[in-house]
mmCIF file with all atom_site columns, C-alpha atoms in Angstrom:
data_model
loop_
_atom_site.group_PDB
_atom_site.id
_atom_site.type_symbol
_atom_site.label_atom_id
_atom_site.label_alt_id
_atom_site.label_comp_id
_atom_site.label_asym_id
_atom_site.label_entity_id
_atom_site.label_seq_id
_atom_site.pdbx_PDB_ins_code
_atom_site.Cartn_x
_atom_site.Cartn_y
_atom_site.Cartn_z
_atom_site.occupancy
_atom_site.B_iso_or_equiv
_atom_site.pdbx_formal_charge
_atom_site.auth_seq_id
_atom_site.auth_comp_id
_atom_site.auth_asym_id
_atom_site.auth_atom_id
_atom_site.pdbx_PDB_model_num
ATOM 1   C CA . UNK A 1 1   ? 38.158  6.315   -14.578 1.00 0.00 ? 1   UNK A CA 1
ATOM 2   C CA . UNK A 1 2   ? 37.227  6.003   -18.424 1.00 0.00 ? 2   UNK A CA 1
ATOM 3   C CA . UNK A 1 3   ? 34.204  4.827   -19.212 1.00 0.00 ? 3   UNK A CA 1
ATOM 4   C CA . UNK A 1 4   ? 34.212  2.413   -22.472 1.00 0.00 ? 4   UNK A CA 1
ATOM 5   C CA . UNK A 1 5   ? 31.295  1.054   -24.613 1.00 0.00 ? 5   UNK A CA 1
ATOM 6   C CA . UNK A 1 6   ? 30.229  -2.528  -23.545 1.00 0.00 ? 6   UNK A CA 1
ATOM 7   C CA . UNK A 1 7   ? 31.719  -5.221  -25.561 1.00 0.00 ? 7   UNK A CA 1
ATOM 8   C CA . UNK A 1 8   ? 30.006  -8.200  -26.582 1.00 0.00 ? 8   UNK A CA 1
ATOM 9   C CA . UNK A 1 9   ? 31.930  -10.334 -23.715 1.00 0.00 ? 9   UNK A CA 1
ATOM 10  C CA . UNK A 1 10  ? 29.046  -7.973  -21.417 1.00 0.00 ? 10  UNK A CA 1
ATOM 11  C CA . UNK A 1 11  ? 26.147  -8.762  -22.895 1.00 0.00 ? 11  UNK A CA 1
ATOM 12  C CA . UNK A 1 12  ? 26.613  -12.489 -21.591 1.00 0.00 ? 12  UNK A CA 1
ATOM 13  C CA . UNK A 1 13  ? 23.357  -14.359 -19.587 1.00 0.00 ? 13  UNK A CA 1
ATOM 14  C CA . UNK A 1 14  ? 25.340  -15.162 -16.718 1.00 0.00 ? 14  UNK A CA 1
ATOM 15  C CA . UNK A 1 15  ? 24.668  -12.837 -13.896 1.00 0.00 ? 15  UNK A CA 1
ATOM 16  C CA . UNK A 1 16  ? 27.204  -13.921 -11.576 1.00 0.00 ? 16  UNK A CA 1
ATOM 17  C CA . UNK A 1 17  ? 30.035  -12.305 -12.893 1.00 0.00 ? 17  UNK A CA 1
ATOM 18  C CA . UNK A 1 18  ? 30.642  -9.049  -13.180 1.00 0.00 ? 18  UNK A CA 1
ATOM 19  C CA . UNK A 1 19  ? 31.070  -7.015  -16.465 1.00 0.00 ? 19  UNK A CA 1
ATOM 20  C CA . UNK A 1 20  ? 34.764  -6.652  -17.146 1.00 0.00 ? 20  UNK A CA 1
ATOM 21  C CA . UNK A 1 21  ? 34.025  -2.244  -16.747 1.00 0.00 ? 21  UNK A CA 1
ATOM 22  C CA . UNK A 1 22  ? 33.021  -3.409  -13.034 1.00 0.00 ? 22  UNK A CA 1
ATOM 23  C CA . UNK A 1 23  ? 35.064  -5.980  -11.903 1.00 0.00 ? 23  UNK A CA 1
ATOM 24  C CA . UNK A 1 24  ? 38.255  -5.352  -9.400  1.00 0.00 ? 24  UNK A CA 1
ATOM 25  C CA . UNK A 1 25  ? 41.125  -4.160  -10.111 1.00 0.00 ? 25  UNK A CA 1
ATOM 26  C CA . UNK A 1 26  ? 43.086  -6.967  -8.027  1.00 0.00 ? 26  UNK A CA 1
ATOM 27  C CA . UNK A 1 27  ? 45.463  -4.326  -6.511  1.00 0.00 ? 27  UNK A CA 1
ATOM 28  C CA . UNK A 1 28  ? 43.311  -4.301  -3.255  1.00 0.00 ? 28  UNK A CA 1
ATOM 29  C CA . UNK A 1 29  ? 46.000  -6.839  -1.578  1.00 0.00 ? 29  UNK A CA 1
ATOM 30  C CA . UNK A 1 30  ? 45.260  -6.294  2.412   1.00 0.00 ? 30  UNK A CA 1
ATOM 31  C CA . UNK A 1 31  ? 42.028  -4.801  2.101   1.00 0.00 ? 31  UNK A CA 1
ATOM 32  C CA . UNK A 1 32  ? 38.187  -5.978  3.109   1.00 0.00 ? 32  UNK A CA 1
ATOM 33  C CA . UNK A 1 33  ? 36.896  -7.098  0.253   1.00 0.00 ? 33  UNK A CA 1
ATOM 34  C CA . UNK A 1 34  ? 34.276  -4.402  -1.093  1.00 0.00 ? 34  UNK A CA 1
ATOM 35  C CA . UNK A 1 35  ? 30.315  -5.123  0.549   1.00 0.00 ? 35  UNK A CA 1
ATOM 36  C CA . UNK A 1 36  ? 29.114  -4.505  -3.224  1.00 0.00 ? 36  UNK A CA 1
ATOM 37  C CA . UNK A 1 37  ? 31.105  -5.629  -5.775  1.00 0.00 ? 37  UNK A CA 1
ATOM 38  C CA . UNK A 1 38  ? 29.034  -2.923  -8.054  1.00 0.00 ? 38  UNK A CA 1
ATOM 39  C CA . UNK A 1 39  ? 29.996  -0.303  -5.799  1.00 0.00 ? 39  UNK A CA 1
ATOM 40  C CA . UNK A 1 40  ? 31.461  2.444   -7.785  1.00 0.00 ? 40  UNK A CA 1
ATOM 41  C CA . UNK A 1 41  ? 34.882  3.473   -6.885  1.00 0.00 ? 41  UNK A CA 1
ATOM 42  C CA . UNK A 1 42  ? 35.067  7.036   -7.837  1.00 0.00 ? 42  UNK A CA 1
ATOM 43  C CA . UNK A 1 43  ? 32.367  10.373  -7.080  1.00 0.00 ? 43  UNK A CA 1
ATOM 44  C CA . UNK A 1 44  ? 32.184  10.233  -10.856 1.00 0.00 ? 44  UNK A CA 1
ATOM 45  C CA . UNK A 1 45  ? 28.517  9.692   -11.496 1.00 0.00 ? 45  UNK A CA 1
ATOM 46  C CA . UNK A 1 46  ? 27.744  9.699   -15.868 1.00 0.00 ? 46  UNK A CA 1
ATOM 47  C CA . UNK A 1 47  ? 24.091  8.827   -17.462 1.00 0.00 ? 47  UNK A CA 1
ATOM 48  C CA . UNK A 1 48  ? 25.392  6.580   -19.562 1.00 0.00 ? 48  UNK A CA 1
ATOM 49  C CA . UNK A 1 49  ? 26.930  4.210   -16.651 1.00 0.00 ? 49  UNK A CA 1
ATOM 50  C CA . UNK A 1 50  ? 23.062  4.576   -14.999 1.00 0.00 ? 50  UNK A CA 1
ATOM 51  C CA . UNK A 1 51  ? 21.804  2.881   -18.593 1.00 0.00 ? 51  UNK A CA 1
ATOM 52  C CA . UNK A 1 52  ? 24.940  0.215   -17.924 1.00 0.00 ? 52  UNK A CA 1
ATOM 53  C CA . UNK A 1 53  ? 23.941  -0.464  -14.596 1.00 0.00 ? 53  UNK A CA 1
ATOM 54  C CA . UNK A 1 54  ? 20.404  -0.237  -15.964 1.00 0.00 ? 54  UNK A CA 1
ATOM 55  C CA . UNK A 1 55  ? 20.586  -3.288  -18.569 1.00 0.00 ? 55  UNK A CA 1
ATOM 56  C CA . UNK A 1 56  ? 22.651  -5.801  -16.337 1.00 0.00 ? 56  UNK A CA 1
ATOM 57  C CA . UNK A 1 57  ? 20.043  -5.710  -13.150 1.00 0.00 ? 57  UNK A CA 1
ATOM 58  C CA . UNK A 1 58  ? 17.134  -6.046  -15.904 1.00 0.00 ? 58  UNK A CA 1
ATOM 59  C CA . UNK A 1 59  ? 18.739  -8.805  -16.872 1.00 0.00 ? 59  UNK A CA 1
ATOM 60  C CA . UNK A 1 60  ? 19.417  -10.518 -13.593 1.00 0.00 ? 60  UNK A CA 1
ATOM 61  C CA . UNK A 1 61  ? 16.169  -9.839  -12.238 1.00 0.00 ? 61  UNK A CA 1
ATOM 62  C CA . UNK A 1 62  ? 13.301  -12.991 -12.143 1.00 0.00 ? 62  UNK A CA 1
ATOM 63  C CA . UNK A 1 63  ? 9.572   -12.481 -12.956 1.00 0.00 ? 63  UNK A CA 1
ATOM 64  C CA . UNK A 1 64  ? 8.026   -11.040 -9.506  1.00 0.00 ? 64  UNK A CA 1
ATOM 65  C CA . UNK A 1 65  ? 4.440   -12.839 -11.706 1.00 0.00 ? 65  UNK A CA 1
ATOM 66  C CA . UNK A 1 66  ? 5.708   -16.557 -10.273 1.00 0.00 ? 66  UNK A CA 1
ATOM 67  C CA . UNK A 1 67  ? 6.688   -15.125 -6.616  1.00 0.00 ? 67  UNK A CA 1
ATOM 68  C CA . UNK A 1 68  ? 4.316   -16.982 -4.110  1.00 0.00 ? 68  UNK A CA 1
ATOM 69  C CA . UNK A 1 69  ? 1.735   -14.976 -1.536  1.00 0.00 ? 69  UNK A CA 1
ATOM 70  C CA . UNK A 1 70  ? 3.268   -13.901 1.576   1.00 0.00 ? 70  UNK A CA 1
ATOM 71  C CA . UNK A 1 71  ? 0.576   -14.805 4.478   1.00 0.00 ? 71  UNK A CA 1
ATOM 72  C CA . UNK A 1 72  ? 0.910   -13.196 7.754   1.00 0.00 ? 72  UNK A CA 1
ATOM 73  C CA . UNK A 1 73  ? 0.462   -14.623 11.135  1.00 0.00 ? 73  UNK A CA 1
ATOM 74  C CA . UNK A 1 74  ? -0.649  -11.625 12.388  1.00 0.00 ? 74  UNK A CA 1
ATOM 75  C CA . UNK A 1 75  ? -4.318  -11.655 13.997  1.00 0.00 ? 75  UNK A CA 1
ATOM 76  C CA . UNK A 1 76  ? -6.567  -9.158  12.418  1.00 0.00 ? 76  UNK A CA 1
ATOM 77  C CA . UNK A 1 77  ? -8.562  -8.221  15.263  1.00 0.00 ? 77  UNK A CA 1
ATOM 78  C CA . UNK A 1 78  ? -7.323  -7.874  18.704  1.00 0.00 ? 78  UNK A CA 1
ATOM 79  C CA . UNK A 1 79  ? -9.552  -8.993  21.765  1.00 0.00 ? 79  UNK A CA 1
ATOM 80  C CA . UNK A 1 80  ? -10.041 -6.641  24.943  1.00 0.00 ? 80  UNK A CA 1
ATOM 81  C CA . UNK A 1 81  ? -10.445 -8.476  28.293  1.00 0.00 ? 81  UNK A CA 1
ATOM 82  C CA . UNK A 1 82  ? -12.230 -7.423  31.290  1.00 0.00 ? 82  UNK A CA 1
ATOM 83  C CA . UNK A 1 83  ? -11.493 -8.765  35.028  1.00 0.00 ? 83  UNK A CA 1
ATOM 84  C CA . UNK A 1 84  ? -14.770 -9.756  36.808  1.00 0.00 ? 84  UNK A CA 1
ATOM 85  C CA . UNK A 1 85  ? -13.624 -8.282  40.551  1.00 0.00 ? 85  UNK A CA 1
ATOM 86  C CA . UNK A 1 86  ? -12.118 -5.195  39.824  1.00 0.00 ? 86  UNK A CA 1
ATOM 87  C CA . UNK A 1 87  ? -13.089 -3.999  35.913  1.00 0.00 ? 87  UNK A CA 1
ATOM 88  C CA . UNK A 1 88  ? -9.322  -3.775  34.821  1.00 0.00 ? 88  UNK A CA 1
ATOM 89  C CA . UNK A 1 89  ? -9.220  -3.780  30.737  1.00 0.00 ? 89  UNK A CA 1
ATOM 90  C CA . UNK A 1 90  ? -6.746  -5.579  29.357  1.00 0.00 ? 90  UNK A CA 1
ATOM 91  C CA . UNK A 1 91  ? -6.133  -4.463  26.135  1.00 0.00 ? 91  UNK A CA 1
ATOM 92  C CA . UNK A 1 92  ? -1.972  -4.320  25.398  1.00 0.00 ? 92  UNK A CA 1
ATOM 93  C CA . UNK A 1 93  ? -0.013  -5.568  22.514  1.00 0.00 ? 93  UNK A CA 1
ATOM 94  C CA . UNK A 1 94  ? 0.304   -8.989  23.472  1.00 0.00 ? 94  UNK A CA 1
ATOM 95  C CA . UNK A 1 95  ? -2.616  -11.182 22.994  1.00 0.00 ? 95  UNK A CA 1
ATOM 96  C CA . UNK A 1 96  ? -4.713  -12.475 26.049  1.00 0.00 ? 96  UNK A CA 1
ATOM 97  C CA . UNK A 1 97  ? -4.582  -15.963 24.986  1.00 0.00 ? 97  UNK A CA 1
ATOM 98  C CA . UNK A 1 98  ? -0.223  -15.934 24.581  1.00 0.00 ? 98  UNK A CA 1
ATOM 99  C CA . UNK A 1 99  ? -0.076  -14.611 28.337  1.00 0.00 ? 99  UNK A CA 1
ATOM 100 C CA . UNK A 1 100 ? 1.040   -17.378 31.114  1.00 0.00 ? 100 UNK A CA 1
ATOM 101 C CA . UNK A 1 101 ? -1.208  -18.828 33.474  1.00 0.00 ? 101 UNK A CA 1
ATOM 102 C CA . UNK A 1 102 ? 0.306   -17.226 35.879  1.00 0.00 ? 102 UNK A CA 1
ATOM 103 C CA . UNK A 1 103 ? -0.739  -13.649 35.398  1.00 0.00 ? 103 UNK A CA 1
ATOM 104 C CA . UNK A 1 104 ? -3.063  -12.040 37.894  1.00 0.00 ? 104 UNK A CA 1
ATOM 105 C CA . UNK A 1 105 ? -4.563  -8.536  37.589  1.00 0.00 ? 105 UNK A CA 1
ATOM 106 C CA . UNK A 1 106 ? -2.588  -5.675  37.909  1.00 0.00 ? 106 UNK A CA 1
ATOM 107 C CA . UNK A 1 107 ? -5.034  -3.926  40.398  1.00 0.00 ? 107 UNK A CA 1
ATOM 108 C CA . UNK A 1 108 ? -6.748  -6.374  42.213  1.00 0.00 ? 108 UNK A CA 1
ATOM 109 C CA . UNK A 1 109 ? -4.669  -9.629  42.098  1.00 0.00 ? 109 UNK A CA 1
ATOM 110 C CA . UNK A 1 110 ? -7.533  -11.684 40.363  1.00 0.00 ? 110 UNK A CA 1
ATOM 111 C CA . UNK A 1 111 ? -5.812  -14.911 38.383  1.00 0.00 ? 111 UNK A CA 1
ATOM 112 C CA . UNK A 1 112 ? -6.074  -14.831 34.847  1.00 0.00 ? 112 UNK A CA 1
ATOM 113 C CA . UNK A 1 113 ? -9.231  -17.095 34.789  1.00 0.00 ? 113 UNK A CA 1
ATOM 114 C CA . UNK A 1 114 ? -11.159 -14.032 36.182  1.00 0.00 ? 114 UNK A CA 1
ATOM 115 C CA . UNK A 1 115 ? -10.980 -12.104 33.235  1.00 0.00 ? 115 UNK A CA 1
ATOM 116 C CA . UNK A 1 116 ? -13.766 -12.361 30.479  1.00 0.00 ? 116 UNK A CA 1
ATOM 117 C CA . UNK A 1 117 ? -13.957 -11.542 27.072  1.00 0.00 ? 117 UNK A CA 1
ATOM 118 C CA . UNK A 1 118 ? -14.751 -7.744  26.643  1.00 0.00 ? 118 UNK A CA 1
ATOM 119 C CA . UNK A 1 119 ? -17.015 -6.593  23.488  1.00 0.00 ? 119 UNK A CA 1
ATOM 120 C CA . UNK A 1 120 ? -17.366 -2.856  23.912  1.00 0.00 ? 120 UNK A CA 1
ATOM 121 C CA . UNK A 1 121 ? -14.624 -0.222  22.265  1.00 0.00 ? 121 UNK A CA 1
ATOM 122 C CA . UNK A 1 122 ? -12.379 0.423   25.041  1.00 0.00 ? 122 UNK A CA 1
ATOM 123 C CA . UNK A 1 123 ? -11.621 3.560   25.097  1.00 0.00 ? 123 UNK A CA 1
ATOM 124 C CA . UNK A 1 124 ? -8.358  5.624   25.966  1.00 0.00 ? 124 UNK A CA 1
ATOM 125 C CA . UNK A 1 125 ? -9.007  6.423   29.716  1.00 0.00 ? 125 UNK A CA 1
ATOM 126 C CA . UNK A 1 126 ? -10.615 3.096   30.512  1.00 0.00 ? 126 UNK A CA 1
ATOM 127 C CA . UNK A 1 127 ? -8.264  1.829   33.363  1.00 0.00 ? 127 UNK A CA 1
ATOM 128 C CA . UNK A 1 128 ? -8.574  5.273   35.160  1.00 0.00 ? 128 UNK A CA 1
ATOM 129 C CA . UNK A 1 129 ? -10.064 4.624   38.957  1.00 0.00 ? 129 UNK A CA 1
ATOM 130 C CA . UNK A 1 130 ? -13.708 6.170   38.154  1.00 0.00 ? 130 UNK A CA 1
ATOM 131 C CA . UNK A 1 131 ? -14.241 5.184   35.436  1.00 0.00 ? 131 UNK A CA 1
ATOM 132 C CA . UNK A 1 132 ? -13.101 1.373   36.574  1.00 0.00 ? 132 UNK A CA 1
ATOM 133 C CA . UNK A 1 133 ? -14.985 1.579   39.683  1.00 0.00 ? 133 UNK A CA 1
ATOM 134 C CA . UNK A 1 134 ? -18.129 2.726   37.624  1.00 0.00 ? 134 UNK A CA 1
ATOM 135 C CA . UNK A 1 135 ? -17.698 -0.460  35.885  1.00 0.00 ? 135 UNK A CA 1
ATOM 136 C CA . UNK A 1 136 ? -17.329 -2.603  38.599  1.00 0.00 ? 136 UNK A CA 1
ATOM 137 C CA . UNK A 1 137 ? -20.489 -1.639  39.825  1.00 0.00 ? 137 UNK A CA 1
ATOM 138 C CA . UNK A 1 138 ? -22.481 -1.893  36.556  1.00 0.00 ? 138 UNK A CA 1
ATOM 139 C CA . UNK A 1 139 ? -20.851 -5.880  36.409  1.00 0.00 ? 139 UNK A CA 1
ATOM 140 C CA . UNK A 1 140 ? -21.865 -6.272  40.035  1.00 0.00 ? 140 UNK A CA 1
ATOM 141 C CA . UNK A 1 141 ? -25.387 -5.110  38.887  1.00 0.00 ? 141 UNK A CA 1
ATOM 142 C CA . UNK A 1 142 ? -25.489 -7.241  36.443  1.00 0.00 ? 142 UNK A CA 1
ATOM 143 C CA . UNK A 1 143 ? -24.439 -10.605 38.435  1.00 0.00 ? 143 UNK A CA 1
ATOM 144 C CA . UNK A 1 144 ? -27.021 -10.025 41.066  1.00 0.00 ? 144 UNK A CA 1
ATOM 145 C CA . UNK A 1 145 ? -29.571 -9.840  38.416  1.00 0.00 ? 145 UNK A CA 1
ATOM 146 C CA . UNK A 1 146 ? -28.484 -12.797 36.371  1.00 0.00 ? 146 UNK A CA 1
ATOM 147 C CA . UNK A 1 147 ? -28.360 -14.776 39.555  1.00 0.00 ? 147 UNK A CA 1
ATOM 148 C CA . UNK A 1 148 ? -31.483 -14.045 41.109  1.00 0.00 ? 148 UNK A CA 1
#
């Protein structure tokens, strides 16, 4: 594969075709048609094909200055919840809210309308039996207060 000098037929606006150094051969009769027309056919690698290849993707490439913001519809914070009979944390990757009305507790069974909004930093042992039963009794505590 000889590499030649671009002629002025490459220094065309249109970006759609390829430069005449590039294009196929048309002797692939049979074959898949290549994934990247640009592809390079040969282990040959030269710096002055890099400047080619260089020039024409400048070219063909549009200001990223008039690209509109990407917004994400991912929520920021994430919300732990806390079930009222048993002190289960729920704190996975789905949100709280997105979960069917027809989940229940893990431990206890509750329905989903037991669980409460949960403030504190939930930490990485906070399902484990003592330290769930310790805060079943502080929420007990509590309720028996607020209610008397």
């Amino acid at each position: 594969m000889a590499l030649h000098a671009p002629t002025a037929r490459f220094q065309a606006t249109n970006c759609s075709t390829p430069p005449p150094i590039l294009a196929p051969t048309g002797n692939t009769v049979g074959l898949r048609a290549p994934s990247d027309r640009f592809a390079l056919k040969s282990s040959f690698f030269s710096p002055s094909l890099h400047v080619l290849l260089a020039a024409s993707t400048r070219r063909c490439q549009q200001p990223l200055a008039s690209a509109a913001p990407k917004f994400s519809m991912r929520v920021a914070t994430k919300q732990a919840y806390i079930c009222r009979d048993c002190g289960y944390i729920y704190n996975e990757r789905t949100p709280f809210e997105k979960l069917p009305d027809k989940y229940f507790c893990p431990v206890c069974g509750a329905p989903k309308r037991r669980f409460r909004p949960y403030a504190p930093a939930v930490a990485k042992n906070a399902n484990e039996t003592a330290v769930r039963k310790a805060r079943k009794a502080q929420i007990q505590e509590d309720e028996t207060i607020g209610s008397a």
